[in-house]
mmCIF file of C-alpha atoms in Angstrom:
data_model
loop_
_atom_site.group_PDB
_atom_site.id
_atom_site.type_symbol
_atom_site.label_atom_id
_atom_site.label_comp_id
_atom_site.label_asym_id
_atom_site.label_seq_id
_atom_site.Cartn_x
_atom_site.Cartn_y
_atom_site.Cartn_z
ATOM 1 C CA MET A 1084 87.421 119.967 103.424
ATOM 2 C CA ASN A 1085 90.149 118.057 103.396
ATOM 3 C CA GLN A 1086 92.090 120.654 101.354
ATOM 4 C CA GLU A 1087 94.605 118.612 100.285
ATOM 5 C CA THR A 1088 92.477 116.092 98.232
ATOM 6 C CA GLY A 1089 89.178 117.700 98.119
ATOM 7 C CA THR A 1090 87.612 114.923 99.681
ATOM 8 C CA ASP A 1091 85.832 114.344 102.800
ATOM 9 C CA ASN A 1092 85.073 110.788 101.842
ATOM 10 C CA VAL A 1093 88.573 108.746 102.890
ATOM 11 C CA ILE A 1094 88.499 105.276 103.837
ATOM 12 C CA TYR A 1095 91.776 104.318 105.620
ATOM 13 C CA VAL A 1096 92.294 100.863 105.052
ATOM 14 C CA GLY A 1097 93.824 98.739 108.097
ATOM 15 C CA ASN A 1098 93.871 95.586 109.319
ATOM 16 C CA LYS A 1099 90.480 94.353 108.986
ATOM 17 C CA PRO A 1100 88.510 92.192 106.201
ATOM 18 C CA PRO A 1101 88.598 93.955 102.981
ATOM 19 C CA MET A 1102 84.805 93.548 103.187
ATOM 20 C CA ASN A 1103 84.548 96.213 105.913
ATOM 21 C CA TYR A 1104 86.381 98.676 103.426
ATOM 22 C CA VAL A 1105 84.762 97.537 100.482
ATOM 23 C CA LEU A 1106 81.089 98.324 102.859
ATOM 24 C CA ALA A 1107 82.012 101.781 103.707
ATOM 25 C CA ALA A 1108 83.050 102.454 100.209
ATOM 26 C CA ILE A 1109 79.932 101.575 98.490
ATOM 27 C CA THR A 1110 78.137 103.380 101.623
ATOM 28 C CA GLN A 1111 79.829 106.384 100.561
ATOM 29 C CA LEU A 1112 78.980 106.508 96.970
ATOM 30 C CA ASN A 1113 76.106 105.296 97.522
ATOM 31 C CA SER A 1114 74.781 107.867 100.246
ATOM 32 C CA GLY A 1115 75.534 111.296 97.702
ATOM 33 C CA SER A 1116 79.205 111.581 97.792
ATOM 34 C CA ASN A 1117 80.777 111.588 93.827
ATOM 35 C CA GLU A 1118 83.895 110.468 94.915
ATOM 36 C CA VAL A 1119 86.003 107.719 97.598
ATOM 37 C CA ALA A 1120 89.755 108.304 98.276
ATOM 38 C CA ILE A 1121 90.453 104.774 99.600
ATOM 39 C CA LYS A 1122 94.052 104.976 101.742
ATOM 40 C CA ALA A 1123 96.424 103.077 102.886
ATOM 41 C CA ARG A 1124 100.136 102.635 104.170
ATOM 42 C CA GLY A 1125 103.010 99.981 104.092
ATOM 43 C CA ARG A 1126 101.284 95.927 104.507
ATOM 44 C CA ALA A 1127 97.796 97.517 103.777
ATOM 45 C CA ILE A 1128 98.351 98.626 100.562
ATOM 46 C CA SER A 1129 97.873 95.022 98.722
ATOM 47 C CA ARG A 1130 94.418 95.000 100.877
ATOM 48 C CA ALA A 1131 93.604 98.615 99.347
ATOM 49 C CA VAL A 1132 93.882 97.197 96.029
ATOM 50 C CA ASP A 1133 91.900 94.577 96.899
ATOM 51 C CA VAL A 1134 88.937 96.666 98.360
ATOM 52 C CA ALA A 1135 89.455 99.424 94.912
ATOM 53 C CA GLU A 1136 88.866 96.007 92.724
ATOM 54 C CA ILE A 1137 86.306 94.714 94.881
ATOM 55 C CA VAL A 1138 84.150 97.759 94.706
ATOM 56 C CA ARG A 1139 84.753 98.504 90.774
ATOM 57 C CA ARG A 1140 84.317 94.671 89.742
ATOM 58 C CA ARG A 1141 81.866 92.931 91.649
ATOM 59 C CA PHE A 1142 79.559 95.829 93.394
ATOM 60 C CA MET A 1143 79.468 99.471 91.058
ATOM 61 C CA PRO A 1144 80.542 98.785 87.601
ATOM 62 C CA ASP A 1145 80.167 101.651 86.603
ATOM 63 C CA ILE A 1146 82.377 103.638 89.610
ATOM 64 C CA LYS A 1147 85.601 105.076 86.800
ATOM 65 C CA LEU A 1148 89.376 104.798 88.459
ATOM 66 C CA LYS A 1149 89.744 108.765 88.658
ATOM 67 C CA ASP A 1150 93.392 108.273 89.669
ATOM 68 C CA ILE A 1151 96.075 106.374 92.153
ATOM 69 C CA LYS A 1152 98.786 108.356 93.937
ATOM 70 C CA ILE A 1153 102.094 106.641 95.621
ATOM 71 C CA ALA A 1154 104.668 108.287 98.088
ATOM 72 C CA THR A 1155 106.717 107.949 100.908
ATOM 73 C CA GLU A 1156 105.506 108.858 104.160
ATOM 74 C CA GLU A 1157 107.819 109.551 107.290
ATOM 75 C CA VAL A 1158 106.655 107.928 110.465
ATOM 76 C CA THR A 1159 107.550 107.054 113.993
ATOM 77 C CA ASN A 1160 108.213 103.830 115.326
ATOM 78 C CA GLU A 1161 108.090 102.636 118.424
ATOM 79 C CA GLU A 1162 111.179 102.575 119.334
ATOM 80 C CA GLY A 1163 110.517 106.430 118.527
ATOM 81 C CA HIS A 1164 112.826 105.995 115.186
ATOM 82 C CA LYS A 1165 111.552 108.172 111.857
ATOM 83 C CA ILE A 1166 110.853 105.498 109.778
ATOM 84 C CA ASN A 1167 109.831 105.757 105.134
ATOM 85 C CA VAL A 1168 106.536 104.436 104.820
ATOM 86 C CA SER A 1169 104.973 103.761 101.192
ATOM 87 C CA SER A 1170 101.787 105.019 101.129
ATOM 88 C CA ILE A 1171 98.829 104.735 98.489
ATOM 89 C CA GLU A 1172 95.836 107.054 97.725
ATOM 90 C CA ILE A 1173 92.886 105.186 95.085
ATOM 91 C CA TYR A 1174 90.317 107.645 94.186
ATOM 92 C CA LEU A 1175 86.931 106.427 92.839
ATOM 93 C CA SER A 1176 83.999 108.473 91.199
ATOM 94 C CA LYS A 1177 81.138 108.198 89.838
ATOM 95 C CA MET B 522 108.643 93.162 72.523
ATOM 96 C CA ASN B 523 106.039 92.186 75.363
ATOM 97 C CA GLN B 524 102.072 93.680 73.288
ATOM 98 C CA GLU B 525 100.353 94.777 75.920
ATOM 99 C CA THR B 526 103.025 97.257 77.811
ATOM 100 C CA GLY B 527 105.136 98.037 74.927
ATOM 101 C CA THR B 528 107.685 97.267 77.016
ATOM 102 C CA ASP B 529 110.403 94.647 77.630
ATOM 103 C CA ASN B 530 111.670 95.843 80.418
ATOM 104 C CA VAL B 531 109.719 94.473 83.407
ATOM 105 C CA ILE B 532 110.690 93.552 86.563
ATOM 106 C CA TYR B 533 107.987 90.905 88.400
ATOM 107 C CA VAL B 534 108.434 91.345 92.109
ATOM 108 C CA GLY B 535 108.049 88.443 94.807
ATOM 109 C CA ASN B 536 108.901 87.409 98.542
ATOM 110 C CA LYS B 537 112.592 88.986 97.996
ATOM 111 C CA PRO B 538 113.858 92.017 99.824
ATOM 112 C CA PRO B 539 112.829 95.345 98.037
ATOM 113 C CA MET B 540 116.557 96.444 97.552
ATOM 114 C CA ASN B 541 116.841 92.801 95.055
ATOM 115 C CA TYR B 542 114.407 94.530 92.630
ATOM 116 C CA VAL B 543 114.930 98.347 93.373
ATOM 117 C CA LEU B 544 118.664 96.892 91.756
ATOM 118 C CA ALA B 545 116.823 95.276 88.785
ATOM 119 C CA ALA B 546 115.372 98.392 88.711
ATOM 120 C CA ILE B 547 118.244 100.598 88.336
ATOM 121 C CA THR B 548 120.292 98.617 86.208
ATOM 122 C CA GLN B 549 117.350 98.013 83.574
ATOM 123 C CA LEU B 550 117.122 102.307 83.678
ATOM 124 C CA ASN B 551 120.832 102.443 83.521
ATOM 125 C CA SER B 552 121.301 100.016 80.215
ATOM 126 C CA GLY B 553 119.847 102.368 78.112
ATOM 127 C CA SER B 554 116.429 101.536 78.790
ATOM 128 C CA ASN B 555 113.747 104.776 79.248
ATOM 129 C CA GLU B 556 111.462 102.856 81.045
ATOM 130 C CA VAL B 557 110.884 100.119 83.736
ATOM 131 C CA ALA B 558 107.116 98.266 84.468
ATOM 132 C CA ILE B 559 107.015 96.996 88.196
ATOM 133 C CA LYS B 560 104.390 94.736 88.807
ATOM 134 C CA ALA B 561 103.104 92.589 91.419
ATOM 135 C CA ARG B 562 100.280 90.203 92.467
ATOM 136 C CA GLY B 563 98.367 89.648 95.893
ATOM 137 C CA ARG B 564 100.574 90.901 98.925
ATOM 138 C CA ALA B 565 103.296 92.414 97.140
ATOM 139 C CA ILE B 566 101.796 95.043 95.564
ATOM 140 C CA SER B 567 102.909 96.749 99.249
ATOM 141 C CA ARG B 568 106.668 95.457 98.221
ATOM 142 C CA ALA B 569 106.378 96.787 94.725
ATOM 143 C CA VAL B 570 105.337 100.580 95.994
ATOM 144 C CA ASP B 571 108.230 100.126 98.239
ATOM 145 C CA VAL B 572 110.192 99.485 95.221
ATOM 146 C CA ALA B 573 108.843 102.459 92.665
ATOM 147 C CA GLU B 574 109.397 104.727 95.621
ATOM 148 C CA ILE B 575 112.881 104.206 96.694
ATOM 149 C CA VAL B 576 114.142 103.975 92.928
ATOM 150 C CA ARG B 577 112.216 107.631 92.778
ATOM 151 C CA ARG B 578 113.255 108.938 96.295
ATOM 152 C CA ARG B 579 116.999 107.372 97.080
ATOM 153 C CA PHE B 580 118.278 106.532 93.903
ATOM 154 C CA MET B 581 117.091 107.936 90.661
ATOM 155 C CA PRO B 582 115.151 111.741 91.922
ATOM 156 C CA ASP B 583 114.788 112.340 88.190
ATOM 157 C CA ILE B 584 112.899 109.499 87.187
ATOM 158 C CA LYS B 585 109.271 110.223 86.536
ATOM 159 C CA LEU B 586 106.559 108.302 88.064
ATOM 160 C CA LYS B 587 104.339 108.210 84.055
ATOM 161 C CA ASP B 588 101.362 105.796 85.026
ATOM 162 C CA ILE B 589 99.987 103.355 88.028
ATOM 163 C CA LYS B 590 97.312 100.288 86.821
ATOM 164 C CA ILE B 591 95.336 98.287 89.183
ATOM 165 C CA ALA B 592 93.651 95.055 87.925
ATOM 166 C CA THR B 593 91.758 91.584 88.885
ATOM 167 C CA GLU B 594 93.831 88.397 87.255
ATOM 168 C CA GLU B 595 92.249 84.823 88.250
ATOM 169 C CA VAL B 596 94.376 82.330 89.210
ATOM 170 C CA THR B 597 94.192 79.260 89.467
ATOM 171 C CA ASN B 598 95.115 78.061 93.624
ATOM 172 C CA GLU B 599 96.890 75.029 94.610
ATOM 173 C CA GLU B 600 93.636 72.898 95.207
ATOM 174 C CA GLY B 601 92.783 74.029 91.392
ATOM 175 C CA HIS B 602 90.384 76.853 92.639
ATOM 176 C CA LYS B 603 90.387 79.774 90.534
ATOM 177 C CA ILE B 604 90.356 82.270 92.510
ATOM 178 C CA ASN B 605 90.494 86.394 91.611
ATOM 179 C CA VAL B 606 93.769 88.088 92.965
ATOM 180 C CA SER B 607 94.694 91.646 92.611
ATOM 181 C CA SER B 608 97.570 93.398 90.640
ATOM 182 C CA ILE B 609 99.555 96.319 89.720
ATOM 183 C CA GLU B 610 101.588 97.969 87.110
ATOM 184 C CA ILE B 611 104.149 101.011 88.389
ATOM 185 C CA TYR B 612 105.387 102.542 84.860
ATOM 186 C CA LEU B 613 108.823 104.771 85.944
ATOM 187 C CA SER B 614 110.248 106.191 83.071
ATOM 188 C CA LYS B 615 113.292 108.792 81.947
#
């Protein structure tokens, strides 16, 4: 179990179509998980919000938006420089 | 005063460089406002998170992240069709 979030059920949102992550989140919640965390960094943050909204509005209206966290993470880019990247964590729960 | 948010101090984040909105937020908070709302829709959501993080981490470490809301808004696109767009509201307060 992830010590920081208290949940194993993390969906990392990247550059694929939003519906891929929507289906992953719904699958988690329908397979006995009480909570799913949708996480993203940088430009994928907008897509993470889309994913959470599509799950809630279109597919699982009973799901609650439990918490939203934003943060700054230090990552090393292709040139080896450390840069700051914003991140988001959206927690959906039954 | 905006009835919905209870604050006049709204920064709408669009396609300009993040620092434009960072400066707008800092100016609001330094001119007597106790709170500023940073709002964005669609792809600008990532930039809104950047703006909030830059204000908090780099310029005003005493500012608190009061609340984050996400929602879906129905807008009419260029072809006249109604489409759903995700939105975010980030509330920073003294």
